[in-house]
Coordinates of C-alpha atoms in Angstrom, one line a residue:
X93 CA -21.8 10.3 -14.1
X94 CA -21.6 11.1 -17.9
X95 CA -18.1 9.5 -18.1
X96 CA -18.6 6.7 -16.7
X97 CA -21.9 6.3 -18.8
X98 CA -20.4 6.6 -21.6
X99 CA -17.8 4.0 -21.0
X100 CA -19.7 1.4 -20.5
X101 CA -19.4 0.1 -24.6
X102 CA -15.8 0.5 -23.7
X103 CA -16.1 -1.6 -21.0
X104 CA -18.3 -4.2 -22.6
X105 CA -15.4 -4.4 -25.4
X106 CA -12.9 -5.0 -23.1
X107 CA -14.9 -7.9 -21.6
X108 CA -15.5 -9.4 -25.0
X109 CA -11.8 -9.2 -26.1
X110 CA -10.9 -10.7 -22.5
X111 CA -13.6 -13.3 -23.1
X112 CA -12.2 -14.0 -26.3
X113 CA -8.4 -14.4 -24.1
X114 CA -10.2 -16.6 -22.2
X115 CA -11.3 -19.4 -24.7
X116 CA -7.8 -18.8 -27.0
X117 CA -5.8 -19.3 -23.8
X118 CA -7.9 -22.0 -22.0
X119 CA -7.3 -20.3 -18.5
X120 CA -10.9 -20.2 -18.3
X121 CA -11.3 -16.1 -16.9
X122 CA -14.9 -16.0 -17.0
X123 CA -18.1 -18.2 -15.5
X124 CA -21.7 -17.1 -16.7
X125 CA -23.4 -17.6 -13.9
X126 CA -20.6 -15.3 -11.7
X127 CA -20.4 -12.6 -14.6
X128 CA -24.1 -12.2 -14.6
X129 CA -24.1 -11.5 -11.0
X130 CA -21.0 -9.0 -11.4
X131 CA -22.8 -7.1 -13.6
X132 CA -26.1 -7.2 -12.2
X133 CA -24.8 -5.8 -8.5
X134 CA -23.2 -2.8 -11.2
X135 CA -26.5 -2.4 -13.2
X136 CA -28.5 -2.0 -9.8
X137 CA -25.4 0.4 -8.2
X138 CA -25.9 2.6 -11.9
X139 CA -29.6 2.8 -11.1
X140 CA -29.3 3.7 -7.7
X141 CA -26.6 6.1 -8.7
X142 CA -28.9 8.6 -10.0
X143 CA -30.5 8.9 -6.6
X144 CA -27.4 8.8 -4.0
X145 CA -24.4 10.3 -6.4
X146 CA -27.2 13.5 -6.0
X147 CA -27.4 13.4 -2.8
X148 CA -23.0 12.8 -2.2
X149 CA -22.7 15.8 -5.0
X150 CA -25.5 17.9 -3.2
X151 CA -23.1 17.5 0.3
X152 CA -20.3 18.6 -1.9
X153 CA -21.7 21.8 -3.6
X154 CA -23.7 22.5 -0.1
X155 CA -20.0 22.7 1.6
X156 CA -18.4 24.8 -1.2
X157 CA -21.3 27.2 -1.3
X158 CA -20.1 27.8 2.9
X159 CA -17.0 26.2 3.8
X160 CA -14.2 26.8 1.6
X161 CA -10.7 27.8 2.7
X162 CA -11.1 30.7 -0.2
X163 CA -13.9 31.9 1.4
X164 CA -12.2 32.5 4.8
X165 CA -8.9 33.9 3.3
X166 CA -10.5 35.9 0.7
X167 CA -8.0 34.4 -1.8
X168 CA -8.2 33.1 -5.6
X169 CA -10.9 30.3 -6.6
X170 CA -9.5 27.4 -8.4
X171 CA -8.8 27.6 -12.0
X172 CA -11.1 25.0 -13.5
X173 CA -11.2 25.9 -17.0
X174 CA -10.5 23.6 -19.7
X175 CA -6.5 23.0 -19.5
X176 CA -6.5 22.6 -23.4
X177 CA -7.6 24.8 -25.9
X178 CA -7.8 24.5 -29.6
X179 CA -5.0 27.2 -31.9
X180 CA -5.5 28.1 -35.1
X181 CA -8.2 25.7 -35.7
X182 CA -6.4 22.9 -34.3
X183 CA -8.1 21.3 -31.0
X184 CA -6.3 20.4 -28.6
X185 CA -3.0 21.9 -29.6
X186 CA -2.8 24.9 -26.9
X187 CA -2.4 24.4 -23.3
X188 CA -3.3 26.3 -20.2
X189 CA -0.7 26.2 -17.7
X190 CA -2.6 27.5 -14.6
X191 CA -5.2 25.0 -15.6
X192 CA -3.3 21.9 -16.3
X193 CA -1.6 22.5 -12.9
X194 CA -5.2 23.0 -11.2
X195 CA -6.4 19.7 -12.9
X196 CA -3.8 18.1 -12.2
X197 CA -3.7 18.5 -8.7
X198 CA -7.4 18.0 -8.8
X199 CA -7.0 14.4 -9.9
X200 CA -3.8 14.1 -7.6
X201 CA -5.8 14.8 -4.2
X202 CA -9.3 12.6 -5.2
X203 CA -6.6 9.7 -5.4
X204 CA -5.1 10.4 -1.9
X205 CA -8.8 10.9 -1.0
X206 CA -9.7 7.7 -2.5
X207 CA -7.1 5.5 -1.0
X208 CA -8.2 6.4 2.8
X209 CA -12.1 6.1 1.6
X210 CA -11.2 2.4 0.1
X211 CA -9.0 1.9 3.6
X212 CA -11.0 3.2 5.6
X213 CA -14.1 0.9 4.1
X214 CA -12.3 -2.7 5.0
X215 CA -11.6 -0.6 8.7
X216 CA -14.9 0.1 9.7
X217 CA -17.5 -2.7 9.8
X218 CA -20.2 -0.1 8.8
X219 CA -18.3 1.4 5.4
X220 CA -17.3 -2.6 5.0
X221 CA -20.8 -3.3 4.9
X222 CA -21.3 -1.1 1.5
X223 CA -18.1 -1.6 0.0
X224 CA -18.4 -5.3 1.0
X225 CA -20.1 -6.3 -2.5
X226 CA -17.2 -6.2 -4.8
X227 CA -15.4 -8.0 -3.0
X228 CA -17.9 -11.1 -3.0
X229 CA -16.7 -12.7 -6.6
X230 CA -14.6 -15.7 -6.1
X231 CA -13.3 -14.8 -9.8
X232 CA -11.2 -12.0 -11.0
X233 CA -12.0 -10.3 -14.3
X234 CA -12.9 -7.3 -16.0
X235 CA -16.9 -7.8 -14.9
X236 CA -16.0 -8.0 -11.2
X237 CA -14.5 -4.4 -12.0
X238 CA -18.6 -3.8 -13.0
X239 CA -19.5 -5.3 -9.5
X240 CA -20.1 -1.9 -7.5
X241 CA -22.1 -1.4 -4.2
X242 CA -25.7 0.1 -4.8
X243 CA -25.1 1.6 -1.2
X244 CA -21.5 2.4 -0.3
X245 CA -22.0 5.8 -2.0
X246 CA -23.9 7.2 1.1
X247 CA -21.2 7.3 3.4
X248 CA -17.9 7.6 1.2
X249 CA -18.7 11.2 0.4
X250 CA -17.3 12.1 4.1
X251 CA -14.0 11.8 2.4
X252 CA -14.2 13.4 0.0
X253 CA -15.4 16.6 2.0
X254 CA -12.2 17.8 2.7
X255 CA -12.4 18.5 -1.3
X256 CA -14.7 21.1 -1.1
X257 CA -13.6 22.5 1.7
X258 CA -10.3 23.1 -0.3
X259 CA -12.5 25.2 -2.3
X260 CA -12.5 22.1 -5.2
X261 CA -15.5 23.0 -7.8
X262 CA -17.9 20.6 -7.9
X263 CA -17.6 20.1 -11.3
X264 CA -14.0 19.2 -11.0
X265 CA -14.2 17.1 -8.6
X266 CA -17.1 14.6 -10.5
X267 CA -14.6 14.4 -13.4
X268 CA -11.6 13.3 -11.5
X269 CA -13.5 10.9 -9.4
X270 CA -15.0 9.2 -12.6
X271 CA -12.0 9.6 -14.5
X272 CA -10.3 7.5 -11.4
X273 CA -12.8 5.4 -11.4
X274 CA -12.6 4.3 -15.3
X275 CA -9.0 4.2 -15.1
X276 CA -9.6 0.9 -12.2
X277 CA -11.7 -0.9 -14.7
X278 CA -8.7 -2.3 -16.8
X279 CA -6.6 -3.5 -13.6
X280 CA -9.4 -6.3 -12.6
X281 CA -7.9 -9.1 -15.0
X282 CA -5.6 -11.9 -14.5
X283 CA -5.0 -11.5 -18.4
X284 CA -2.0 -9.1 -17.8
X285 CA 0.7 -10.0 -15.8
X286 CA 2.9 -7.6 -14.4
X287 CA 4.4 -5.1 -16.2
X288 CA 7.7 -2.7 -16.2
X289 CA 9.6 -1.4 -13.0
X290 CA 8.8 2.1 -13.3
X291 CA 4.6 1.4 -14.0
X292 CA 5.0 -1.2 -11.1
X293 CA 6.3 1.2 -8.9
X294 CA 4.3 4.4 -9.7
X295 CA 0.5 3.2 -11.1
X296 CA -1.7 0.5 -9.5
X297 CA -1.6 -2.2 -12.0
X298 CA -3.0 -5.6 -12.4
X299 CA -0.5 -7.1 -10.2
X300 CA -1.2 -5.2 -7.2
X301 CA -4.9 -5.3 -7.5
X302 CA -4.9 -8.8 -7.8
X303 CA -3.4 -8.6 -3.9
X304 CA -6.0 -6.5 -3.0
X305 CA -8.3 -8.8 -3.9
X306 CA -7.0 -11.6 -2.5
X307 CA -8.3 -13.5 0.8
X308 CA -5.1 -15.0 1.6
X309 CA -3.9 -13.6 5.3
X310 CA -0.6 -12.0 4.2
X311 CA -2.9 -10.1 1.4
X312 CA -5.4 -8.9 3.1
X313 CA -6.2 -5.8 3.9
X314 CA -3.4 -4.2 1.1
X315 CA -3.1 -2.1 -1.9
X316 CA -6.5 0.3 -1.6
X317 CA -5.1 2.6 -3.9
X318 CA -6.5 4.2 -7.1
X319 CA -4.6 5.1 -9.7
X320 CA -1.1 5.8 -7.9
X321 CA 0.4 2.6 -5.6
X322 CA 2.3 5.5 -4.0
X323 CA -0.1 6.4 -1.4
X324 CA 0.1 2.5 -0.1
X325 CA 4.3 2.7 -0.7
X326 CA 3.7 6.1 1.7
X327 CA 1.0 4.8 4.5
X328 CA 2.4 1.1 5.0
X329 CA -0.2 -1.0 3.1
X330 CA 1.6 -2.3 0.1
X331 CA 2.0 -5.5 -0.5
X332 CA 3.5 -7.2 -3.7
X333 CA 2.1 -10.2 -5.9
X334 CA 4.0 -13.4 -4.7
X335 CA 1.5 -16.6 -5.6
X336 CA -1.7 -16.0 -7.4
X337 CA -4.3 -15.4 -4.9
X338 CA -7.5 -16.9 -3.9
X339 CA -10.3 -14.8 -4.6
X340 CA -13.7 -14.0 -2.2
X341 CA -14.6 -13.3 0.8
X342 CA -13.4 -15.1 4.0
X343 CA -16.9 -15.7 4.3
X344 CA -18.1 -16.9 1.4
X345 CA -21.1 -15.1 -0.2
X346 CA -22.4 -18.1 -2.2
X347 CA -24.9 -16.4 -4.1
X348 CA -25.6 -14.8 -7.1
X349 CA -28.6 -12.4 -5.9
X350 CA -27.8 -9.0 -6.6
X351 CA -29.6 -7.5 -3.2
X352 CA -29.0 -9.8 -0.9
X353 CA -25.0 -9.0 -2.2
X354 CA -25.8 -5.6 -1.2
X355 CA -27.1 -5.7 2.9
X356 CA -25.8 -9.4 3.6
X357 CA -23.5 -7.5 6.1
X358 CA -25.9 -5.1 7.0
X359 CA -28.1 -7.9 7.7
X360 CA -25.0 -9.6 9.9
X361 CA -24.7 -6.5 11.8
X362 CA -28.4 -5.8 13.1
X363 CA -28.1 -9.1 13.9
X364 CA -25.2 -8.9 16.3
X365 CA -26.1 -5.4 17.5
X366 CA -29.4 -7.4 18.5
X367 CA -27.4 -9.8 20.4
X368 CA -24.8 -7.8 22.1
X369 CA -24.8 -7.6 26.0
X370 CA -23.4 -3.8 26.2
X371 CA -23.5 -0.8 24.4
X372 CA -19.5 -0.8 24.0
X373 CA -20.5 -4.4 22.3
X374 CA -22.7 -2.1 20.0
X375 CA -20.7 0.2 19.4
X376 CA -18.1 -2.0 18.3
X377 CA -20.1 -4.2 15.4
X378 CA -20.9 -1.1 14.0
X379 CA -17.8 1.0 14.0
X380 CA -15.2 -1.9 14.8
X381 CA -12.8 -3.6 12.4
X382 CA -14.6 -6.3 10.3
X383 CA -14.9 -9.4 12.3
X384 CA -14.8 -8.0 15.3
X385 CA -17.0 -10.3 18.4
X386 CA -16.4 -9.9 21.8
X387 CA -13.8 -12.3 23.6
X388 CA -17.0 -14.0 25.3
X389 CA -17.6 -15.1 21.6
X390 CA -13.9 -16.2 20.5
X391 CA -13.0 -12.4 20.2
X392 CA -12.2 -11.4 16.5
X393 CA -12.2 -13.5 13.0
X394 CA -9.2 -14.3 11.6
X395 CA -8.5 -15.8 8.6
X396 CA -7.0 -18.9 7.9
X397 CA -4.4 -19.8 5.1
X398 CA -5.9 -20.9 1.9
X399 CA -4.7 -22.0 -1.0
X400 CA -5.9 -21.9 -4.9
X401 CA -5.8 -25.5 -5.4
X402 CA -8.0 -26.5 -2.4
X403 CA -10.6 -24.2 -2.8
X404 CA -14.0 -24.5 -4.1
X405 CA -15.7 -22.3 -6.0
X406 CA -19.4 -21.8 -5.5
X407 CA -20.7 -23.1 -8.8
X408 CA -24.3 -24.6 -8.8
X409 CA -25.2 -26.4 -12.2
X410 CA -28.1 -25.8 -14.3
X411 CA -29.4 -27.1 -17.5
X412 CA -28.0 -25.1 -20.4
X413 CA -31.4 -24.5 -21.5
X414 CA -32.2 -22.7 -17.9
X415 CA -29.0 -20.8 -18.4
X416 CA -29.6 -19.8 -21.7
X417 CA -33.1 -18.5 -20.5
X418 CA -31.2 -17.0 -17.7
X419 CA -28.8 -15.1 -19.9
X420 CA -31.9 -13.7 -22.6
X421 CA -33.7 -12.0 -19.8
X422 CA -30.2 -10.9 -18.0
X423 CA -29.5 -9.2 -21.9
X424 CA -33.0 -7.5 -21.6
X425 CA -32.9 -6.3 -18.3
X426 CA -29.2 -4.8 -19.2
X427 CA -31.1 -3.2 -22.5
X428 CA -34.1 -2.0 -20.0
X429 CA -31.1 0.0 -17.5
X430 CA -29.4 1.9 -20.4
X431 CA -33.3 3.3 -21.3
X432 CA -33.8 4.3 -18.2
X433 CA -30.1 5.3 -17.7
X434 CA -30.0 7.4 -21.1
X435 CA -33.3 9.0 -20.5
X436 CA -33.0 9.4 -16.4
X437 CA -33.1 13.4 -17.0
X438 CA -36.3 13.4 -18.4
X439 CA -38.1 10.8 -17.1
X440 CA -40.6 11.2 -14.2
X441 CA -38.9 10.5 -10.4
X442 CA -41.7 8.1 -10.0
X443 CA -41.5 6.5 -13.5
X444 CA -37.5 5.8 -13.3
X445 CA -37.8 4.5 -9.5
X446 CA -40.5 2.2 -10.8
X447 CA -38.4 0.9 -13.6
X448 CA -35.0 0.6 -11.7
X449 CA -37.5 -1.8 -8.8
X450 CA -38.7 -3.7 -11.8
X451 CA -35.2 -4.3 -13.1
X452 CA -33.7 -5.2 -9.5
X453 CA -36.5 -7.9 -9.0
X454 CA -36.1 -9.2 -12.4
X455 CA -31.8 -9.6 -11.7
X456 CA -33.0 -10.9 -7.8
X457 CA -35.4 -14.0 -9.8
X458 CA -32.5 -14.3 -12.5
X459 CA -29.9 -14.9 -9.7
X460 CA -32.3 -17.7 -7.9
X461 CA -32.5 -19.5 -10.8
X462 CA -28.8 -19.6 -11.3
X463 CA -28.8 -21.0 -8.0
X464 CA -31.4 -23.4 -8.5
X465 CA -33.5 -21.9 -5.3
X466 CA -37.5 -22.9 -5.5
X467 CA -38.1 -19.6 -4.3
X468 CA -37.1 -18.3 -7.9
X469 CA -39.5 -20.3 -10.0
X470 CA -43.2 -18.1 -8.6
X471 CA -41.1 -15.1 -8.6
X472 CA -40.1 -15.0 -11.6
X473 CA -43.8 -16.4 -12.9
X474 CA -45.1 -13.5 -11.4
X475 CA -42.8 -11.0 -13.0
X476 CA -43.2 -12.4 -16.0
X477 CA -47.2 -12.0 -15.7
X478 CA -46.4 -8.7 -14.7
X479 CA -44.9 -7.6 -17.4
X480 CA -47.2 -8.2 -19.5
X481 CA -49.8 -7.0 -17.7
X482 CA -48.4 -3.9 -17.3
X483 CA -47.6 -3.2 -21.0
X484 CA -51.1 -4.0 -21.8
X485 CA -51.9 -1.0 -18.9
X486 CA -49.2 1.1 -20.6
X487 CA -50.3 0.3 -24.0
X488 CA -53.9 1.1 -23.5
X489 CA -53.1 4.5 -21.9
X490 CA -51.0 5.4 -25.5
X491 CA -47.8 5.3 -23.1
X492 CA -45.9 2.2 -25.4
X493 CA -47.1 1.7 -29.4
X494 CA -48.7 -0.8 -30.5
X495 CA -45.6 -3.0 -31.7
X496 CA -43.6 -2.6 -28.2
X497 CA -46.9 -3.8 -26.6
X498 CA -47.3 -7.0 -29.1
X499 CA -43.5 -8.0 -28.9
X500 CA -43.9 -7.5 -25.2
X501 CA -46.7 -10.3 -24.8
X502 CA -45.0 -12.2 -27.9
X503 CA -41.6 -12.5 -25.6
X504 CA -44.0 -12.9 -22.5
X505 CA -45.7 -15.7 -23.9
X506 CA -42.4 -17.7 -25.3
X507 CA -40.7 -17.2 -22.1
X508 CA -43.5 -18.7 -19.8
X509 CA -43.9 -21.8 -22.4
X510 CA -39.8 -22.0 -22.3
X511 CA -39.9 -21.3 -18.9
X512 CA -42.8 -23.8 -16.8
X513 CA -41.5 -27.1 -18.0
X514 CA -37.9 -26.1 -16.3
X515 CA -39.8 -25.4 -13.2
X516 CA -39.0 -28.7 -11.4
X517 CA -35.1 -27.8 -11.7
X518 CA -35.1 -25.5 -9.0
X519 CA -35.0 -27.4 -6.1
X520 CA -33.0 -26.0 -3.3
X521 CA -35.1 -24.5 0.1
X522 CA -32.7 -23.3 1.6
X523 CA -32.6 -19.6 3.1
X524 CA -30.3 -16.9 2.0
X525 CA -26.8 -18.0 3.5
X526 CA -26.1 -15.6 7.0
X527 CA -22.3 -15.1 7.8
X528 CA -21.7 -16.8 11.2

């Protein structure tokens, strides 16, 4: 978790400097409204991260503690100290070989592991369901990279048991995987083209993720790898760049709320497994291929050609003023994760689960605005009173000083008086969209 953590500057640099690609070039990378709602599904997966990447590494350590191939043959652990080591005063200047080879065969299997986790979760309607989320941008950039499932953790750690059944130290295994996931950031871009033979051939790049991204038929369901386009070379699932692809869902999301982004599918399932006629029917929404109905119902969902130039985008329009409010309270409620983030070891279970629900309803009423629902407008009234409410509470109890407290209601106040007049812009009543 610390790696990752800690790249997250990184990560907000590389957006910038794309950003700045964006304007310089006039390919227009970026929308507000679809960036906020990338990085609002990641904020809410990096909350909810503290509680389910304990339970995944929990599973992990609780197999290697019992089940470990080392353990039945009675032979060597894995050599997990640091492959490089500092020589006459000079860091990393010595090198381990036993150790290098152990790390690098570390990161080597968590990227085959990877690939048939990420396969595996557009396979089985159930993993689809979690991984489902970020896939749900009709953009491509470096904050869709940010656009992580707050759920998808729960059930991915079955592949990666094997791991630790190799006898793979915990420890080792929770730096490769974040390492792999970091090095998967820089590929979500249409800002980098495709580069030389050997990278092209060897490293998932740009190019190839682009496919995988892609909601065109003949893309579909390609590329899953991490950081080595090997494994799909090796299992039959690569696919190279041809046209740009059209980016989305073959079902269109159309919304920028962060939870419903999250069980949409879920929701669709229950749904269907409430309908079906037959426990096979069951059986088969659950644990069937995505799309999957029963021939009585058309049998499955296939998608139809699409092209970039015909399709829309999902882009409701706001007043810049509403947007701008949006985008303040979308910067505080980014500024309110990395406290609880930074200080998630020390504060109270009840304290951080409290904070991480405040933050989650804040990025659910900032979404319905950018939609222009009506439901947004009390919602986010009442989290607003709230607020500052509850920093009163906190401020009286000697939890917050004095000057958090008064900038608190200062902010509180400005935002309801920015905030009520603009009211009358959100004017859709409509329900959150259902997949069909």
């Amino acid at each position: 978790m610390g790696i990752i953590l800690y790249s997250i500057p990184f990560f907000f640099l590389l957006i910038g400097m794309e950003l700045v690609y964006s304007v310089w070039s006039g390919k227009h990378l970026l929308r507000l409204n679809d960036s906020i709602a990338d990085l609002s599904c990641g904020i809410l997966s990096q909350i909810s991260g503290v509680f389910t990447k304990l339970f995944s590494i929990g599973i992990f350590i609780w197999i290697g503690a019992r089940w470990t191939v080392q353990g039945w043959l009675g032979v060597a652990e894995w050599p997990s100290a640091a492959p490089f080591v500092g020589v006459a005063g000079v860091p990393w200047f010595g090198v381990r070989g036993p150790e290098l080879v152990s790390w690098a065969l570390a990161f080597i299997l968590v990227d085959v592991a990877y690939y048939f986790s990420h396969r595996y979760a557009h396979e089985i309607n159930l993993l689809w369901a979690g991984h489902v989320v970020h896939h749900s941008s009709e953009e491509y950039n470096l904050a869709v990279a940010l656009r992580q499932s707050s759920l998808h953790g729960l059930l991915a750690w079955i592949f990666y048991a094997p791991l630790a059944v190799l006898g793979m130290p915990w420890q080792m295994f929770v730096a490769c995987n974040a390492l792999n996931l970091v090095y998967q950031f820089w590929i979500h871009t249409r800002a980098v083209g495709k580069l030389g033979r050997v990278a092209e051939y060897v490293l998932n790049t740009p190019s190839h993720h682009r496919v995988h991204h892609g909601v065109n038929p003949k893309y579909q369901d390609k590329n899953y790898a991490g950081v080595f386009i090997t494994w799909d070379r090796l299992f039959g699932t690569f696919v190279a760049e041809e046209e740009e692809p059209v980016y989305g869902l073959t079902h269109p999301l159309r919304s920028w709320n962060p939870l419903w982004a999250n069980v949409h599918v879920f929701w669709q399932i229950m749904r269907d497994v409430w309908r079906s006629e037959s426990w096979r029917e069951r059986w088969l929404y659950v644990f069937g291929p995505p799309g999957w109905r029963p021939e009585r119902l058309g049998g499955r969902v296939r998608p139809s050609e699409v092209r970039v130039e015909h399709f829309q985008r999902y882009d409701p329009k706001i007043p810049g003023s509403l947007a701008a409010y949006g985008l303040f309270h979308f910067v505080c409620a980014l500024g309110a994760t990395f406290v609880l983030l930074a200080g998630a070891a020390r504060i109270p279970t009840a304290q951080l689960a409290g904070g991480g629900f405040y933050v989650a309803i804040s990025l659910t009423a900032i979404g319905g605005i950018f939609e222009t629902e009506q439901w947004a407008a009390p919602l986010e009234t009442a989290r607003l009173v709230v607020l500052g409410a509850s920093t009163a509470v906190l401020w009286r109890l000697q939890i917050v000083p004095g000057w958090f407290a008064l900038l608190t209601a200062l902010a509180v106040v400005a935002s309801l008086a920015w905030f009520m007049p603009r009211r009358r812009f959100l004017t859709e009543n409509t329900p959150a969209p259902v997949m069909q």
